[in-house]
Amino acid sequence: MQVATIQFFPMRKTIAHQVHGGLTQTSKMPCKSYSLPTAACQTGAKMAEIEGSICSDCYADKGFYRLYAATIEPAQHARLVSLEDPLWVAAMASSIGSDPFFRWHDAGDLQGLWHLLLICAVCYLTPNTKHWLPTREYAMIKEFIAAGHEVPDNLSIRLSAMYPDVPVKVPASLQGIKGISTSNVHTKKNTDPTALGHICDAPTKNGECRDCRHCWGAEPVTYGLH
Ligand code: SF4
């Protein structure tokens, strides 16, 4: 990525919102986040067809998301379309500003290498923010690394598990690369979830992260199956 060529003209928050379609704020997270429609998930759509996979029972297609689908889904689709707006990077960077943390894709996933490059550009333009990007698009991350790109210092990419209680197998080409980690999911049947990573304790804290910031760190994390 030619970081030096990125031009950034901070825009007013109302204008930025119009460009990217708005950020999201979940009750769990200590920061703003961002969502896209799960209908646009590429690997996720294939995994959703496989019984027992995490995507076959996607949390982003039920609960709060289902309850407010009439408003959430049109906004998510508008955000998807906005990715092609040449002002998208500047708009996202303007909205994130100097927030200490940001979470990408509380629903939805990467659309291609081009999309990951846009997100990296946002990371470079928001050096005071730690970004967390979960994804099941391992191939796009491999493509990114194979093309010689580096994960920005303030971005934690987490390869997300496909099945509960089955740890992510990091592809050989991504092993040991700074900024790339994993997130797993454990069931109540699992007798040793610590083997999958740091156990997310949000369920014991009214479903909130509170002071925990593990997901922005480098160690594997495991979440209880929703
Ligand atoms: S591990 Fe920590 S930061 Fe991550 S979701 Fe759970 S409580 Fe939040």
XYZ file of N, CA and C and ligand atoms in Angstrom:
686
model
N 0.844 -1.199 0.000
C 0.000 0.000 0.000
C 0.868 1.232 0.000
N 0.555 2.188 -0.851
C 1.312 3.436 -0.908
C 0.716 4.411 0.097
N 1.114 4.248 1.369
C 0.526 5.068 2.422
C 0.737 6.542 2.160
N 1.921 6.887 1.643
C 2.258 8.295 1.469
C 1.326 8.985 0.478
N 0.657 8.221 -0.378
C -0.195 8.844 -1.393
C -1.618 9.064 -0.887
N -1.925 8.553 0.320
C -3.275 8.712 0.825
C -3.490 10.153 1.252
N -4.511 10.763 0.703
C -4.829 12.127 1.101
C -6.053 12.097 2.002
N -6.016 12.896 3.032
C -7.076 12.854 4.012
C -7.570 14.257 4.302
N -8.816 14.491 3.952
C -9.446 15.767 4.244
C -10.583 15.479 5.228
N -10.341 15.670 6.539
C -11.396 15.363 7.499
C -12.684 16.099 7.131
N -13.776 15.377 7.181
C -15.053 15.985 6.808
C -15.974 16.063 8.016
N -16.958 16.924 7.930
C -17.905 17.052 9.028
C -18.604 15.715 9.249
N -18.890 15.425 10.540
C -19.447 14.101 10.875
C -20.765 13.842 10.148
N -21.575 14.868 9.968
C -22.860 14.650 9.286
C -22.641 14.278 7.820
N -21.639 14.902 7.200
C -21.332 14.576 5.796
C -20.752 13.163 5.726
N -19.836 12.867 6.663
C -19.225 11.536 6.678
C -20.298 10.461 6.816
N -21.262 10.695 7.688
C -22.355 9.732 7.891
C -23.104 9.500 6.578
N -23.338 10.570 5.843
C -24.055 10.424 4.567
C -23.261 9.581 3.578
N -21.920 9.698 3.646
C -21.081 8.953 2.698
C -21.067 7.464 3.035
N -20.770 7.119 4.306
C -20.584 5.685 4.628
C -21.832 5.008 5.194
N -22.876 5.790 5.454
C -24.133 5.185 5.898
C -24.256 4.988 7.388
N -23.267 5.410 8.150
C -23.397 5.366 9.608
C -22.651 4.217 10.247
N -22.163 4.483 11.436
C -21.514 3.450 12.237
C -22.572 2.807 13.127
N -22.163 1.776 13.842
C -23.099 1.108 14.753
C -22.541 1.174 16.167
N -23.410 0.959 17.112
C -22.980 0.942 18.524
C -23.712 -0.208 19.178
N -22.984 -1.268 19.510
C -23.624 -2.389 20.192
C -23.528 -2.172 21.698
N -24.458 -2.778 22.435
C -24.442 -2.608 23.890
C -23.223 -3.281 24.497
N -22.662 -4.284 23.781
C -21.533 -5.034 24.330
C -20.220 -4.256 24.271
N -20.006 -3.590 23.133
C -18.687 -3.038 22.850
C -18.432 -1.694 23.515
N -17.167 -1.448 23.858
C -16.812 -0.156 24.466
C -16.522 0.909 23.410
N -16.978 0.677 22.186
C -16.594 1.569 21.094
C -17.629 1.477 19.976
N -17.441 2.331 18.982
C -18.300 2.233 17.806
C -17.888 1.016 16.990
N -18.812 0.547 16.204
C -18.513 -0.572 15.327
C -19.174 -0.316 13.976
N -19.220 -1.366 13.169
C -19.646 -1.189 11.781
C -20.218 -2.514 11.314
N -21.297 -2.469 10.560
C -21.861 -3.742 10.104
C -22.278 -3.682 8.643
N -22.212 -4.838 8.021
C -22.654 -5.032 6.638
C -23.681 -6.174 6.630
N -24.452 -6.323 5.569
C -25.449 -7.398 5.559
C -24.809 -8.781 5.521
N -25.335 -9.682 6.328
C -24.815 -11.050 6.302
C -25.089 -11.711 4.952
N -26.085 -11.190 4.222
C -26.379 -11.743 2.886
C -25.202 -11.562 1.940
N -24.300 -10.630 2.272
C -23.140 -10.377 1.411
C -21.913 -11.165 1.850
N -22.025 -11.953 2.924
C -20.888 -12.780 3.354
C -20.605 -13.818 2.269
N -19.373 -13.961 1.866
C -19.029 -14.900 0.795
C -18.729 -16.289 1.366
N -17.689 -16.402 2.152
C -17.420 -17.684 2.802
C -18.555 -18.032 3.760
N -19.069 -17.004 4.449
C -20.155 -17.220 5.402
C -21.380 -17.839 4.749
N -21.686 -17.424 3.520
C -22.862 -17.964 2.817
C -22.681 -19.459 2.543
N -21.451 -19.840 2.198
C -21.190 -21.275 1.953
C -21.249 -22.044 3.272
N -20.655 -21.459 4.309
C -20.643 -22.146 5.605
C -22.047 -22.276 6.193
N -22.903 -21.294 5.898
C -24.263 -21.314 6.455
C -25.048 -22.526 5.964
N -24.620 -23.098 4.830
C -25.294 -24.286 4.271
C -24.862 -25.564 4.987
N -23.856 -25.459 5.812
C -23.315 -26.659 6.468
C -23.838 -26.739 7.898
N -24.625 -27.761 8.156
C -25.207 -27.917 9.481
C -24.108 -28.047 10.538
N -24.306 -27.366 11.628
C -23.331 -27.450 12.715
C -22.265 -26.375 12.650
N -22.177 -25.677 11.503
C -21.195 -24.595 11.424
C -21.705 -23.396 12.222
N -20.800 -22.506 12.578
C -21.200 -21.310 13.326
C -22.096 -20.429 12.452
N -21.775 -20.326 11.169
C -22.570 -19.475 10.277
C -23.983 -20.014 10.065
N -24.190 -21.317 10.254
C -25.531 -21.873 10.050
C -26.493 -21.400 11.130
N -25.948 -20.845 12.190
C -26.790 -20.317 13.279
C -26.268 -18.920 13.650
N -26.102 -18.097 12.618
C -25.417 -16.800 12.772
C -26.127 -15.897 13.781
N -25.363 -15.385 14.745
C -25.954 -14.493 15.757
C -26.464 -13.204 15.132
N -25.863 -12.811 13.998
C -26.254 -11.549 13.361
C -27.533 -11.686 12.546
N -28.120 -12.885 12.561
C -29.403 -13.062 11.882
C -30.518 -13.333 12.884
N -30.253 -13.092 14.153
C -31.294 -13.340 15.161
C -31.184 -12.302 16.274
N -31.963 -12.469 17.316
C -31.916 -11.566 18.460
C -32.187 -10.122 18.064
N -31.344 -9.231 18.559
C -31.487 -7.796 18.318
C -31.548 -7.496 16.821
N -30.677 -8.180 16.054
C -30.615 -7.913 14.612
C -31.937 -8.281 13.944
N -32.539 -9.397 14.362
C -33.802 -9.843 13.768
C -34.931 -8.916 14.193
N -34.896 -8.510 15.473
C -35.944 -7.648 16.020
C -36.028 -6.325 15.259
N -34.868 -5.796 14.912
C -34.835 -4.486 14.246
C -34.419 -4.604 12.773
N -34.697 -5.751 12.200
C -34.268 -6.002 10.814
C -34.789 -4.951 9.840
N -35.993 -4.445 10.089
C -36.594 -3.492 9.154
C -35.772 -2.214 9.022
N -35.074 -1.858 10.064
C -34.224 -0.663 9.976
C -32.756 -1.025 9.786
N -32.329 -2.130 10.404
C -30.904 -2.488 10.339
C -30.496 -2.924 8.933
N -31.312 -3.779 8.295
C -30.882 -4.339 7.008
C -30.762 -3.296 5.902
N -31.729 -2.362 5.760
C -31.535 -1.336 4.724
C -30.278 -0.500 4.978
N -29.993 -0.208 6.251
C -28.786 0.567 6.567
C -27.536 -0.226 6.206
N -27.566 -1.535 6.479
C -26.400 -2.365 6.141
C -26.183 -2.417 4.632
N -27.268 -2.532 3.871
C -27.132 -2.579 2.412
C -26.632 -1.245 1.870
N -27.084 -0.150 2.479
C -26.605 1.174 2.053
C -25.102 1.286 2.306
N -24.660 0.721 3.434
C -23.214 0.747 3.725
C -22.443 -0.084 2.704
N -23.023 -1.202 2.324
C -22.350 -2.057 1.339
C -22.141 -1.293 0.028
N -23.176 -0.612 -0.424
C -23.085 0.171 -1.666
C -22.051 1.289 -1.501
N -22.001 1.879 -0.307
C -21.123 3.033 -0.085
C -19.645 2.679 -0.152
N -19.314 1.388 -0.086
C -17.902 0.999 -0.151
C -17.259 1.457 -1.462
N -18.092 1.666 -2.480
C -17.555 2.083 -3.783
C -17.401 3.594 -3.894
N -17.818 4.310 -2.858
C -17.701 5.773 -2.892
C -16.237 6.161 -2.683
N -15.675 6.955 -3.584
C -14.259 7.336 -3.423
C -13.982 8.111 -2.138
N -15.024 8.616 -1.507
C -14.831 9.346 -0.253
C -14.976 8.444 0.974
N -15.173 7.137 0.755
C -15.465 6.232 1.870
C -14.353 6.234 2.920
N -13.105 6.124 2.498
C -11.992 6.059 3.460
C -11.953 7.323 4.307
N -12.029 8.475 3.662
C -11.975 9.743 4.400
C -13.178 9.870 5.331
N -14.327 9.401 4.869
C -15.536 9.495 5.700
C -15.409 8.598 6.931
N -14.925 7.377 6.746
C -14.771 6.480 7.891
C -13.728 7.023 8.868
N -12.611 7.488 8.337
C -11.570 8.033 9.216
C -12.087 9.256 9.968
N -12.906 10.059 9.321
C -13.460 11.252 9.977
C -14.398 10.849 11.109
N -15.192 9.816 10.897
C -16.150 9.392 11.925
C -15.459 8.695 13.099
N -14.409 7.946 12.810
C -13.685 7.254 13.885
C -12.832 8.259 14.668
N -12.280 9.209 13.948
C -11.517 10.275 14.611
C -10.395 9.734 15.472
N -10.360 10.151 16.717
C -9.319 9.694 17.649
C -9.885 8.739 18.689
N -10.985 8.088 18.369
C -11.531 7.098 19.300
C -10.446 6.059 19.616
N -10.333 5.610 20.867
C -9.260 4.655 21.185
C -9.455 3.265 20.571
N -10.727 2.866 20.334
C -10.983 1.520 19.815
C -12.074 1.567 18.746
N -11.986 0.608 17.816
C -13.031 0.465 16.806
C -13.134 -1.002 16.431
N -14.378 -1.464 16.237
C -14.593 -2.860 15.870
C -15.264 -2.921 14.479
N -14.608 -3.617 13.552
C -15.173 -3.805 12.217
C -16.096 -5.018 12.212
N -17.201 -4.875 11.532
C -18.070 -5.987 11.171
C -18.617 -6.763 12.373
N -19.479 -6.079 13.144
C -20.247 -6.840 14.128
C -21.259 -7.706 13.393
N -21.459 -7.420 12.124
C -22.180 -8.317 11.200
C -21.532 -8.130 9.835
N -21.580 -9.176 9.011
C -20.994 -9.083 7.679
C -19.499 -9.359 7.687
N -18.890 -9.255 6.506
C -17.476 -9.633 6.387
C -16.848 -8.909 5.201
N -15.567 -9.155 5.021
C -14.817 -8.559 3.913
C -15.414 -8.965 2.568
N -15.346 -8.040 1.627
C -15.876 -8.283 0.286
C -14.781 -8.604 -0.736
N -13.537 -8.412 -0.381
C -12.446 -8.686 -1.306
C -11.178 -8.010 -0.811
N -10.067 -8.282 -1.516
C -8.799 -7.648 -1.141
C -8.940 -6.127 -1.173
N -9.647 -5.629 -2.179
C -9.834 -4.177 -2.296
C -10.462 -3.592 -1.037
N -11.398 -4.325 -0.445
C -12.091 -3.877 0.766
C -11.113 -3.860 1.947
N -10.296 -4.896 2.056
C -9.307 -4.928 3.137
C -8.324 -3.766 2.987
N -7.957 -3.452 1.761
C -7.033 -2.325 1.538
C -7.674 -1.008 1.961
N -8.964 -0.858 1.709
C -9.665 0.352 2.155
C -9.642 0.447 3.672
N -9.901 -0.686 4.339
C -9.900 -0.693 5.807
C -8.501 -0.357 6.334
N -7.472 -0.907 5.689
C -6.103 -0.582 6.114
C -5.838 0.914 5.959
N -6.367 1.493 4.892
C -6.185 2.941 4.694
C -6.840 3.717 5.834
N -8.021 3.273 6.265
C -8.683 3.909 7.408
C -7.809 3.767 8.660
N -7.212 2.586 8.843
C -6.342 2.365 10.007
C -5.155 3.330 9.978
N -4.542 3.476 8.806
C -3.394 4.383 8.710
C -3.795 5.828 9.015
N -5.015 6.171 8.677
C -5.476 7.554 8.891
C -5.998 7.789 10.310
N -6.099 6.722 11.092
C -6.574 6.849 12.486
C -5.545 6.185 13.414
N -4.339 6.718 13.482
C -3.259 6.058 14.242
C -3.511 5.993 15.741
N -4.447 6.792 16.237
C -4.738 6.755 17.684
C -5.787 5.705 18.038
N -6.261 4.995 17.036
C -7.334 4.013 17.241
C -6.800 2.603 17.046
N -7.186 1.693 17.962
C -6.884 0.279 17.764
C -8.095 -0.357 17.086
N -7.856 -1.022 15.968
C -8.938 -1.628 15.181
C -8.922 -3.149 15.341
N -10.113 -3.709 15.389
C -10.260 -5.181 15.470
C -11.144 -5.612 14.313
N -10.629 -6.545 13.524
C -11.345 -7.018 12.334
C -11.456 -8.541 12.368
N -12.617 -9.084 12.752
C -12.806 -10.534 12.651
C -13.219 -10.894 11.216
N -12.745 -12.048 10.747
C -13.114 -12.426 9.376
C -13.024 -13.937 9.165
N -13.881 -14.428 8.292
C -13.765 -15.826 7.845
C -13.198 -15.883 6.428
N -12.793 -14.753 5.915
C -12.240 -14.699 4.556
C -10.726 -14.895 4.602
N -10.330 -16.110 4.996
C -8.898 -16.401 5.124
C -8.167 -16.162 3.793
N -8.834 -16.527 2.693
C -8.165 -16.424 1.383
C -7.829 -14.961 1.055
N -8.704 -14.044 1.483
C -8.432 -12.623 1.208
C -7.236 -12.140 2.021
N -7.105 -12.656 3.244
C -5.955 -12.277 4.071
C -4.675 -12.858 3.453
N -4.779 -14.091 2.965
C -3.615 -14.696 2.301
C -3.213 -13.895 1.069
N -4.207 -13.462 0.323
C -3.949 -12.663 -0.884
C -3.259 -11.348 -0.506
N -3.721 -10.764 0.569
C -3.170 -9.497 1.073
C -1.684 -9.662 1.408
N -1.364 -10.716 2.167
C 0.024 -10.947 2.571
C 0.877 -11.338 1.365
N 0.324 -12.188 0.499
C 1.082 -12.638 -0.686
C 1.430 -11.464 -1.591
N 0.587 -10.431 -1.566
C 0.838 -9.254 -2.412
C 1.874 -8.313 -1.784
N 2.366 -8.689 -0.593
C 3.432 -7.894 0.027
C 2.942 -6.825 0.980
N 1.652 -6.816 1.291
C 1.131 -5.814 2.225
C 1.439 -6.229 3.660
N 1.490 -5.234 4.540
C 1.687 -5.492 5.966
C 0.445 -5.052 6.725
N 0.153 -5.793 7.792
C -0.985 -5.415 8.635
C -0.598 -4.139 9.398
N -1.415 -3.099 9.314
C -1.092 -1.879 10.079
C -0.889 -2.198 11.557
N 0.011 -1.438 12.206
C 0.326 -1.691 13.613
C -0.904 -1.604 14.513
N -1.886 -0.812 14.103
C -3.066 -0.599 14.966
C -4.259 -1.451 14.530
N -3.986 -2.532 13.784
C -5.067 -3.431 13.343
C -4.819 -4.853 13.826
N -5.825 -5.442 14.462
C -5.785 -6.843 14.858
C -6.783 -7.604 13.995
N -6.249 -8.440 13.096
C -7.108 -9.274 12.254
C -7.269 -10.619 12.951
N -8.517 -11.021 13.151
C -8.763 -12.314 13.789
C -9.443 -13.263 12.808
N -8.765 -14.350 12.492
C -9.384 -15.391 11.673
C -10.407 -16.097 12.548
N -11.670 -16.042 12.139
C -12.752 -16.568 12.972
C -13.015 -18.037 12.665
N -13.383 -18.773 13.709
C -13.611 -20.213 13.579
C -14.818 -20.513 12.690
N -14.784 -21.667 12.071
C -15.899 -22.122 11.237
C -16.882 -22.995 12.028
N -16.353 -23.732 13.021
C -17.182 -24.655 13.807
C -16.914 -24.453 15.300
N -17.927 -24.619 16.139
C -17.681 -24.543 17.575
C -16.778 -25.684 18.035
N -15.934 -25.369 19.003
C -14.998 -26.327 19.614
C -13.928 -26.844 18.650
N -13.843 -26.257 17.473
C -12.786 -26.633 16.520
C -11.904 -25.395 16.304
N -10.673 -25.425 16.840
C -9.838 -24.227 16.740
C -9.488 -23.882 15.293
N -9.344 -22.602 15.043
C -8.934 -22.145 13.712
C -7.559 -22.719 13.396
N -7.442 -23.274 12.189
C -6.122 -23.721 11.724
C -5.579 -22.590 10.859
N -4.585 -21.907 11.383
C -4.030 -20.764 10.644
C -3.267 -21.285 9.432
N -3.613 -20.803 8.235
C -2.888 -21.251 7.032
C -1.381 -21.003 7.183
N -0.582 -21.897 6.616
C 0.879 -21.812 6.771
C 1.401 -20.441 6.379
N 0.832 -19.848 5.343
C 1.357 -18.564 4.860
C 1.029 -17.407 5.798
N 0.160 -17.651 6.790
C -0.210 -16.577 7.712
C 0.339 -16.792 9.120
N 1.013 -17.925 9.305
C 1.505 -18.223 10.655
C 2.647 -17.274 11.043
N 2.597 -16.795 12.279
C 3.674 -15.950 12.800
C 3.670 -14.524 12.281
N 2.606 -14.130 11.587
C 2.563 -12.761 11.047
C 1.929 -11.825 12.065
N 2.644 -10.753 12.349
C 2.164 -9.773 13.327
C 0.834 -9.189 12.873
N -0.084 -9.133 13.835
C -1.384 -8.535 13.522
C -2.433 -9.546 13.104
N -2.045 -10.826 13.015
C -3.013 -11.858 12.628
C -3.137 -12.869 13.767
N -4.333 -13.026 14.276
C -4.596 -13.953 15.364
C -5.885 -14.729 15.054
N -6.447 -15.373 16.065
C -7.631 -16.200 15.829
C -8.700 -15.939 16.890
N -9.931 -16.255 16.520
C -10.999 -16.286 17.524
C -11.792 -17.560 17.320
N -12.024 -18.257 18.441
C -12.730 -19.537 18.426
C -14.062 -19.415 19.149
N -14.811 -20.484 19.102
C -16.112 -20.532 19.776
C -16.202 -21.864 20.517
N -16.606 -21.812 21.768
C -16.729 -23.056 22.539
C -18.175 -23.277 22.979
N -18.512 -24.543 23.133
C -19.842 -24.908 23.618
C -19.760 -25.226 25.109
N -20.929 -25.414 25.703
C -20.945 -25.774 27.130
C -20.380 -27.176 27.347
N -20.375 -27.987 26.275
C -19.862 -29.358 26.407
C -18.338 -29.386 26.495
N -17.701 -28.323 26.051
C -16.239 -28.293 26.005
C -15.683 -28.255 27.431
N -14.875 -29.261 27.771
C -14.371 -29.345 29.148
C -13.118 -28.493 29.356
N -12.489 -28.044 28.295
C -11.290 -27.213 28.462
C -11.239 -26.103 27.409
N -12.159 -25.145 27.491
C -12.159 -24.073 26.481
C -10.914 -23.210 26.526
N -10.162 -23.254 27.634
C -8.934 -22.436 27.691
C -7.950 -22.866 26.601
N -8.094 -24.117 26.125
C -7.209 -24.584 25.059
C -7.456 -23.824 23.758
N -8.625 -23.152 23.672
C -8.968 -22.416 22.448
C -8.566 -20.945 22.527
N -8.170 -20.497 23.719
C -7.772 -19.098 23.855
C -8.334 -18.474 25.113
N -8.150 -17.188 25.234
C -8.709 -16.448 26.370
C -10.233 -16.543 26.312
N -10.835 -16.956 27.399
C -12.298 -17.101 27.406
C -12.952 -15.743 27.615
N -13.754 -15.344 26.654
C -14.494 -14.079 26.762
C -15.462 -14.185 27.938
N -15.341 -13.253 28.872
C -16.207 -13.323 30.057
C -17.348 -12.307 29.997
N -17.626 -11.782 28.804
C -18.732 -10.825 28.679
C -20.055 -11.393 29.222
N -20.342 -12.705 29.011
C -21.621 -13.229 29.523
C -21.764 -13.087 31.040
N -20.654 -12.994 31.749
C -20.727 -12.826 33.208
C -20.794 -11.353 33.598
N -20.753 -10.472 32.589
C -20.756 -9.022 32.849
C -21.920 -8.361 32.108
N -23.069 -8.984 32.218
C -24.258 -8.443 31.554
C -24.051 -8.310 30.044
N -23.191 -9.176 29.488
C -22.962 -9.163 28.048
C -22.109 -8.005 27.574
N -21.351 -7.402 28.477
C -20.559 -6.222 28.104
C -19.061 -6.490 28.248
N -18.272 -5.808 27.429
C -16.811 -5.946 27.531
C -16.276 -5.255 28.781
N -16.869 -4.123 29.128
C -16.361 -3.289 30.229
C -14.870 -3.021 30.031
N -14.018 -3.450 30.985
C -12.598 -3.074 30.858
C -11.787 -4.008 29.959
N -12.370 -5.093 29.521
C -11.610 -6.064 28.719
C -11.366 -5.529 27.306
N -10.149 -5.730 26.814
C -9.808 -5.322 25.437
C -9.043 -6.448 24.726
N -9.273 -7.683 25.184
C -8.522 -8.800 24.617
C -8.645 -8.900 23.098
N -9.818 -8.565 22.589
C -10.019 -8.755 21.147
C -9.150 -7.837 20.297
N -8.629 -6.797 20.904
C -7.725 -5.900 20.160
C -6.267 -6.315 20.353
N -6.049 -7.385 21.120
C -4.692 -7.840 21.389
C -4.267 -8.924 20.413
N -3.208 -9.641 20.801
C -2.601 -10.609 19.886
C -2.926 -12.062 20.224
N -3.466 -12.299 21.427
C -3.689 -13.688 21.836
C -5.021 -14.214 21.304
N -5.096 -15.524 21.029
C -6.378 -16.106 20.616
C -7.452 -15.897 21.682
N -8.678 -15.755 21.226
C -9.825 -15.544 22.116
C -10.864 -16.605 21.775
N -11.627 -17.048 22.784
C -12.752 -17.940 22.486
C -14.027 -17.394 23.143
N -15.117 -17.467 22.388
C -16.423 -16.978 22.858
C -17.344 -18.172 23.077
N -18.224 -18.046 24.076
C -19.246 -19.073 24.261
C -20.233 -19.034 23.090
N -20.673 -20.193 22.650
C -21.622 -20.254 21.524
C -22.894 -19.500 21.874
N -23.329 -18.611 21.002
C -24.544 -17.828 21.264
C -25.755 -18.745 21.241
S -12.851 -11.031 24.995
Fe -13.059 -9.049 26.058
S -12.967 -7.500 24.404
Fe -13.420 -9.480 23.434
S -15.663 -9.569 23.292
Fe -15.059 -10.616 25.216
S -15.177 -9.042 26.799
Fe -15.135 -7.971 24.806
